[in-house]
Amino acid sequence: MTVHRDLDELERQGMVRKVRGGATAQASNVFESNIAYRIEAHTAEKDAIGRLVAGLIEPGSSVMLDDSTTALAVARHLQETAPLTVLTNFLEIIRLLVKSPDVRLIALGGEYHATHDSFLGLGCVDAVEAVSTDAVVVSTSALSERYAFHQEQEIVLVKRAMLRSGTRRILAVDHSKLARVALHRVAPLDDFDAIVVDSHAPAETLQRLRDHHGNVHVAQM
């Protein structure tokens, strides 16, 4: 009974979800992993992607970052591109960039979700739709040859609003997200000006992606 109570509490906190015969922190096509799990996953790949994406951002410009851990990796390299104006709904990015004197930081509010450590909902969508940025960087949890996907509709609504608010749209995903689908379509890949993946992506998968989208960047590990 103690184990069951512990699992119930972890599920309540969003750390795991209970399945037949146990519990798991792994993502599925209808559930995303908790932030505590995602922030430790594929860190080297995300760092390489973050460095490359930061190099695509012009100094003095404005950039919107979503609540993905890949966007957090981008934020860690943005001081090399500063001065910048950065807008985000991800509390971890806010904590990071609030220390940077060369970054004008704008927090996109809304309802706080502990599972993602970010602000979502109507308030966040309204805040996003009230601005226009030079660039927007988003990540998604699954990517087919034609579409980007995510499991949760509240996050999908915010990502779609962000894409509408950015002049240049950059999709940043590590290789574990490729050749997968999830419950909700975020956007067609044709909506993105650049797609950035890491060099651990299988060559065949990369080629199929390039067949449908010409501007694919590969971050070398």
mmCIF file of C-alpha atoms in Angstrom:
data_model
loop_
_atom_site.group_PDB
_atom_site.id
_atom_site.type_symbol
_atom_site.label_atom_id
_atom_site.label_comp_id
_atom_site.label_asym_id
_atom_site.label_seq_id
_atom_site.Cartn_x
_atom_site.Cartn_y
_atom_site.Cartn_z
ATOM 1 C CA MET A 1 0.000 0.000 0.000
ATOM 2 C CA THR A 2 2.908 2.358 0.724
ATOM 3 C CA VAL A 3 4.226 1.832 -2.821
ATOM 4 C CA HIS A 4 0.772 2.551 -4.256
ATOM 5 C CA ARG A 5 0.486 5.730 -2.201
ATOM 6 C CA ASP A 6 3.939 6.838 -3.327
ATOM 7 C CA LEU A 7 3.042 6.202 -6.970
ATOM 8 C CA ASP A 8 -0.246 8.077 -6.542
ATOM 9 C CA GLU A 9 1.659 11.064 -5.145
ATOM 10 C CA LEU A 10 4.242 10.979 -7.944
ATOM 11 C CA GLU A 11 1.438 10.817 -10.505
ATOM 12 C CA ARG A 12 -0.303 13.756 -8.809
ATOM 13 C CA GLN A 13 2.924 15.767 -9.131
ATOM 14 C CA GLY A 14 3.190 14.793 -12.792
ATOM 15 C CA MET A 15 6.478 12.934 -12.292
ATOM 16 C CA VAL A 16 5.144 9.604 -13.594
ATOM 17 C CA ARG A 17 1.974 8.116 -14.978
ATOM 18 C CA LYS A 18 0.610 4.801 -13.802
ATOM 19 C CA VAL A 19 0.263 2.008 -16.339
ATOM 20 C CA ARG A 20 -0.766 -1.627 -16.055
ATOM 21 C CA GLY A 21 1.753 -3.350 -13.829
ATOM 22 C CA GLY A 22 3.675 -0.242 -12.765
ATOM 23 C CA ALA A 23 4.527 3.346 -13.695
ATOM 24 C CA THR A 24 6.662 5.134 -16.260
ATOM 25 C CA ALA A 25 8.242 8.551 -16.841
ATOM 26 C CA GLN A 26 8.646 7.889 -20.558
ATOM 27 C CA ALA A 27 6.632 9.885 -23.073
ATOM 28 C CA SER A 28 3.942 8.302 -25.231
ATOM 29 C CA ASN A 29 1.939 9.630 -28.151
ATOM 30 C CA VAL A 30 -0.636 11.048 -25.708
ATOM 31 C CA PHE A 31 1.532 12.027 -22.686
ATOM 32 C CA GLU A 32 4.712 14.088 -22.493
ATOM 33 C CA SER A 33 7.400 13.372 -19.931
ATOM 34 C CA ASN A 34 7.704 15.563 -16.859
ATOM 35 C CA ILE A 35 10.172 18.478 -16.973
ATOM 36 C CA ALA A 36 12.417 16.801 -14.367
ATOM 37 C CA TYR A 37 12.851 13.831 -16.711
ATOM 38 C CA ARG A 38 13.189 15.826 -19.944
ATOM 39 C CA ILE A 39 15.785 18.242 -18.591
ATOM 40 C CA GLU A 40 18.203 15.322 -18.063
ATOM 41 C CA ALA A 41 17.558 13.616 -21.410
ATOM 42 C CA HIS A 42 19.822 13.988 -24.480
ATOM 43 C CA THR A 43 21.683 16.906 -22.911
ATOM 44 C CA ALA A 44 24.713 16.739 -25.239
ATOM 45 C CA GLU A 45 22.499 16.708 -28.326
ATOM 46 C CA LYS A 46 20.440 19.627 -27.061
ATOM 47 C CA ASP A 47 23.573 21.608 -26.235
ATOM 48 C CA ALA A 48 24.879 21.152 -29.791
ATOM 49 C CA ILE A 49 21.497 22.175 -31.192
ATOM 50 C CA GLY A 50 21.341 25.163 -28.848
ATOM 51 C CA ARG A 51 24.747 26.412 -29.966
ATOM 52 C CA LEU A 52 23.784 26.168 -33.648
ATOM 53 C CA VAL A 53 20.386 27.834 -33.175
ATOM 54 C CA ALA A 54 21.907 30.687 -31.162
ATOM 55 C CA GLY A 55 24.199 31.305 -34.114
ATOM 56 C CA LEU A 56 21.137 31.808 -36.325
ATOM 57 C CA ILE A 57 19.892 34.666 -34.124
ATOM 58 C CA GLU A 58 20.990 38.193 -35.051
ATOM 59 C CA PRO A 59 22.425 40.396 -32.258
ATOM 60 C CA GLY A 60 20.018 43.163 -31.310
ATOM 61 C CA SER A 61 16.960 41.194 -32.434
ATOM 62 C CA SER A 62 14.000 39.788 -30.532
ATOM 63 C CA VAL A 63 13.487 36.046 -30.084
ATOM 64 C CA MET A 64 10.671 34.045 -28.525
ATOM 65 C CA LEU A 65 11.500 30.719 -26.857
ATOM 66 C CA ASP A 66 8.940 28.061 -25.951
ATOM 67 C CA ASP A 67 8.913 25.903 -22.804
ATOM 68 C CA SER A 68 10.996 23.059 -24.231
ATOM 69 C CA THR A 69 14.275 21.867 -22.750
ATOM 70 C CA THR A 70 15.791 22.296 -26.220
ATOM 71 C CA ALA A 71 14.869 25.994 -26.098
ATOM 72 C CA LEU A 72 16.544 26.096 -22.673
ATOM 73 C CA ALA A 73 19.717 24.817 -24.354
ATOM 74 C CA VAL A 74 19.378 27.643 -26.891
ATOM 75 C CA ALA A 75 18.986 30.172 -24.071
ATOM 76 C CA ARG A 76 22.247 29.000 -22.496
ATOM 77 C CA HIS A 77 24.097 30.112 -25.641
ATOM 78 C CA LEU A 78 22.249 33.375 -26.277
ATOM 79 C CA GLN A 79 24.627 35.475 -24.198
ATOM 80 C CA GLU A 80 27.126 34.928 -27.021
ATOM 81 C CA THR A 81 24.616 36.700 -29.305
ATOM 82 C CA ALA A 82 23.500 39.474 -26.927
ATOM 83 C CA PRO A 83 22.255 42.134 -26.802
ATOM 84 C CA LEU A 84 18.852 40.563 -27.343
ATOM 85 C CA THR A 85 15.225 40.816 -26.326
ATOM 86 C CA VAL A 86 14.007 37.385 -25.218
ATOM 87 C CA LEU A 87 10.381 36.439 -24.613
ATOM 88 C CA THR A 88 9.450 33.113 -23.003
ATOM 89 C CA ASN A 89 6.833 31.275 -20.966
ATOM 90 C CA PHE A 90 9.406 28.837 -19.513
ATOM 91 C CA LEU A 91 10.292 29.572 -15.892
ATOM 92 C CA GLU A 92 13.668 27.810 -16.157
ATOM 93 C CA ILE A 93 14.703 30.153 -19.001
ATOM 94 C CA ILE A 94 13.498 33.131 -16.984
ATOM 95 C CA ARG A 95 15.632 32.008 -14.029
ATOM 96 C CA LEU A 96 18.631 31.672 -16.343
ATOM 97 C CA LEU A 97 18.375 34.916 -18.298
ATOM 98 C CA VAL A 98 17.328 37.182 -15.448
ATOM 99 C CA LYS A 99 21.030 37.157 -14.544
ATOM 100 C CA SER A 100 22.140 38.453 -17.950
ATOM 101 C CA PRO A 101 22.548 42.257 -18.138
ATOM 102 C CA ASP A 102 22.605 42.191 -21.954
ATOM 103 C CA VAL A 103 19.225 40.485 -22.301
ATOM 104 C CA ARG A 104 15.948 42.357 -22.130
ATOM 105 C CA LEU A 105 13.683 39.670 -20.704
ATOM 106 C CA ILE A 106 9.898 39.556 -21.180
ATOM 107 C CA ALA A 107 7.972 36.850 -19.322
ATOM 108 C CA LEU A 108 4.854 35.524 -21.032
ATOM 109 C CA GLY A 109 2.354 34.908 -18.260
ATOM 110 C CA GLY A 110 -0.628 32.636 -17.868
ATOM 111 C CA GLU A 111 -1.529 29.716 -15.626
ATOM 112 C CA TYR A 112 1.507 27.990 -14.118
ATOM 113 C CA HIS A 113 1.841 24.241 -14.830
ATOM 114 C CA ALA A 114 4.324 22.484 -12.556
ATOM 115 C CA THR A 115 4.597 19.461 -14.881
ATOM 116 C CA HIS A 116 6.213 21.700 -17.505
ATOM 117 C CA ASP A 117 7.523 24.495 -15.224
ATOM 118 C CA SER A 118 5.877 26.956 -17.590
ATOM 119 C CA PHE A 119 2.937 29.287 -18.076
ATOM 120 C CA LEU A 120 0.150 28.128 -20.384
ATOM 121 C CA GLY A 121 -3.534 28.699 -21.054
ATOM 122 C CA LEU A 122 -5.505 31.636 -22.397
ATOM 123 C CA GLY A 123 -3.423 34.237 -20.556
ATOM 124 C CA CYS A 124 -0.249 32.968 -22.199
ATOM 125 C CA VAL A 125 -1.832 32.815 -25.658
ATOM 126 C CA ASP A 126 -3.088 36.396 -25.248
ATOM 127 C CA ALA A 127 0.384 37.566 -24.195
ATOM 128 C CA VAL A 128 1.997 35.851 -27.187
ATOM 129 C CA GLU A 129 -0.529 37.269 -29.642
ATOM 130 C CA ALA A 130 0.116 40.801 -28.358
ATOM 131 C CA VAL A 131 3.713 40.836 -29.647
ATOM 132 C CA SER A 132 5.704 40.204 -32.821
ATOM 133 C CA THR A 133 9.289 38.948 -32.751
ATOM 134 C CA ASP A 134 12.113 38.652 -35.256
ATOM 135 C CA ALA A 135 12.482 34.930 -34.522
ATOM 136 C CA VAL A 136 10.677 32.184 -32.644
ATOM 137 C CA VAL A 137 12.295 28.937 -31.533
ATOM 138 C CA VAL A 138 10.107 25.964 -30.671
ATOM 139 C CA SER A 139 10.648 22.273 -30.152
ATOM 140 C CA THR A 140 8.112 19.492 -30.424
ATOM 141 C CA SER A 141 7.984 15.991 -29.025
ATOM 142 C CA ALA A 142 7.511 14.226 -32.350
ATOM 143 C CA LEU A 143 8.345 14.885 -35.978
ATOM 144 C CA SER A 144 7.249 13.084 -39.121
ATOM 145 C CA GLU A 145 8.414 13.857 -42.646
ATOM 146 C CA ARG A 146 5.710 16.523 -42.983
ATOM 147 C CA TYR A 147 4.418 17.594 -39.565
ATOM 148 C CA ALA A 148 5.523 18.539 -36.064
ATOM 149 C CA PHE A 149 3.448 17.008 -33.258
ATOM 150 C CA HIS A 150 2.846 17.327 -29.527
ATOM 151 C CA GLN A 151 0.784 15.336 -27.061
ATOM 152 C CA GLU A 152 -0.941 18.100 -25.064
ATOM 153 C CA GLN A 153 -3.428 20.537 -26.543
ATOM 154 C CA GLU A 154 -2.671 23.405 -24.129
ATOM 155 C CA ILE A 155 0.966 23.365 -25.205
ATOM 156 C CA VAL A 156 -0.027 23.025 -28.860
ATOM 157 C CA LEU A 157 -2.181 26.166 -28.640
ATOM 158 C CA VAL A 158 0.722 28.182 -27.197
ATOM 159 C CA LYS A 159 3.220 26.881 -29.761
ATOM 160 C CA ARG A 160 0.852 27.713 -32.623
ATOM 161 C CA ALA A 161 0.402 31.250 -31.265
ATOM 162 C CA MET A 162 4.183 31.622 -31.009
ATOM 163 C CA LEU A 163 4.646 30.536 -34.607
ATOM 164 C CA ARG A 164 2.105 33.144 -35.728
ATOM 165 C CA SER A 165 4.012 35.822 -33.792
ATOM 166 C CA GLY A 166 7.463 35.169 -35.241
ATOM 167 C CA THR A 167 8.860 36.492 -38.500
ATOM 168 C CA ARG A 168 11.419 33.671 -38.711
ATOM 169 C CA ARG A 169 10.372 30.271 -37.361
ATOM 170 C CA ILE A 170 12.981 27.765 -36.185
ATOM 171 C CA LEU A 171 12.159 24.186 -35.183
ATOM 172 C CA ALA A 172 14.804 22.562 -32.958
ATOM 173 C CA VAL A 173 14.543 18.832 -32.195
ATOM 174 C CA ASP A 174 16.972 16.149 -31.105
ATOM 175 C CA HIS A 175 17.148 12.846 -33.000
ATOM 176 C CA SER A 176 14.904 10.999 -30.524
ATOM 177 C CA LYS A 177 11.894 13.011 -31.779
ATOM 178 C CA LEU A 178 12.317 12.056 -35.449
ATOM 179 C CA ALA A 179 10.099 9.627 -37.376
ATOM 180 C CA ARG A 180 7.449 9.790 -34.664
ATOM 181 C CA VAL A 181 3.937 11.137 -34.254
ATOM 182 C CA ALA A 182 1.880 12.327 -31.282
ATOM 183 C CA LEU A 183 -1.773 13.112 -30.721
ATOM 184 C CA HIS A 184 -1.922 16.711 -31.975
ATOM 185 C CA ARG A 185 -0.390 18.341 -35.046
ATOM 186 C CA VAL A 186 1.426 21.552 -34.152
ATOM 187 C CA ALA A 187 2.235 22.706 -37.693
ATOM 188 C CA PRO A 188 3.348 21.489 -41.115
ATOM 189 C CA LEU A 189 7.125 21.503 -41.537
ATOM 190 C CA ASP A 190 6.650 23.896 -44.451
ATOM 191 C CA ASP A 191 5.726 26.557 -41.867
ATOM 192 C CA PHE A 192 9.316 26.578 -40.554
ATOM 193 C CA ASP A 193 12.162 28.575 -42.065
ATOM 194 C CA ALA A 194 14.762 26.257 -40.530
ATOM 195 C CA ILE A 195 14.819 22.836 -38.889
ATOM 196 C CA VAL A 196 17.765 22.023 -36.616
ATOM 197 C CA VAL A 197 18.600 18.449 -35.543
ATOM 198 C CA ASP A 198 21.680 16.783 -34.077
ATOM 199 C CA SER A 199 24.160 14.617 -35.951
ATOM 200 C CA HIS A 200 23.025 11.431 -34.189
ATOM 201 C CA ALA A 201 19.964 11.436 -36.442
ATOM 202 C CA PRO A 202 19.979 8.414 -38.787
ATOM 203 C CA ALA A 203 21.164 9.300 -42.292
ATOM 204 C CA GLU A 204 18.062 7.829 -43.953
ATOM 205 C CA THR A 205 15.747 9.815 -41.677
ATOM 206 C CA LEU A 206 17.685 13.006 -42.366
ATOM 207 C CA GLN A 207 17.494 12.431 -46.098
ATOM 208 C CA ARG A 208 13.738 11.901 -46.012
ATOM 209 C CA LEU A 209 13.415 15.090 -43.980
ATOM 210 C CA ARG A 210 15.527 16.997 -46.506
ATOM 211 C CA ASP A 211 13.438 15.589 -49.350
ATOM 212 C CA HIS A 212 10.433 17.418 -47.926
ATOM 213 C CA HIS A 213 12.198 20.444 -46.413
ATOM 214 C CA GLY A 214 15.323 22.000 -47.878
ATOM 215 C CA ASN A 215 16.579 24.118 -44.967
ATOM 216 C CA VAL A 216 17.694 21.410 -42.521
ATOM 217 C CA HIS A 217 20.691 22.192 -40.276
ATOM 218 C CA VAL A 218 22.644 19.432 -38.527
ATOM 219 C CA ALA A 219 24.364 20.254 -35.237
ATOM 220 C CA GLN A 220 27.600 18.293 -35.055
ATOM 221 C CA MET A 221 28.268 16.341 -31.864
#
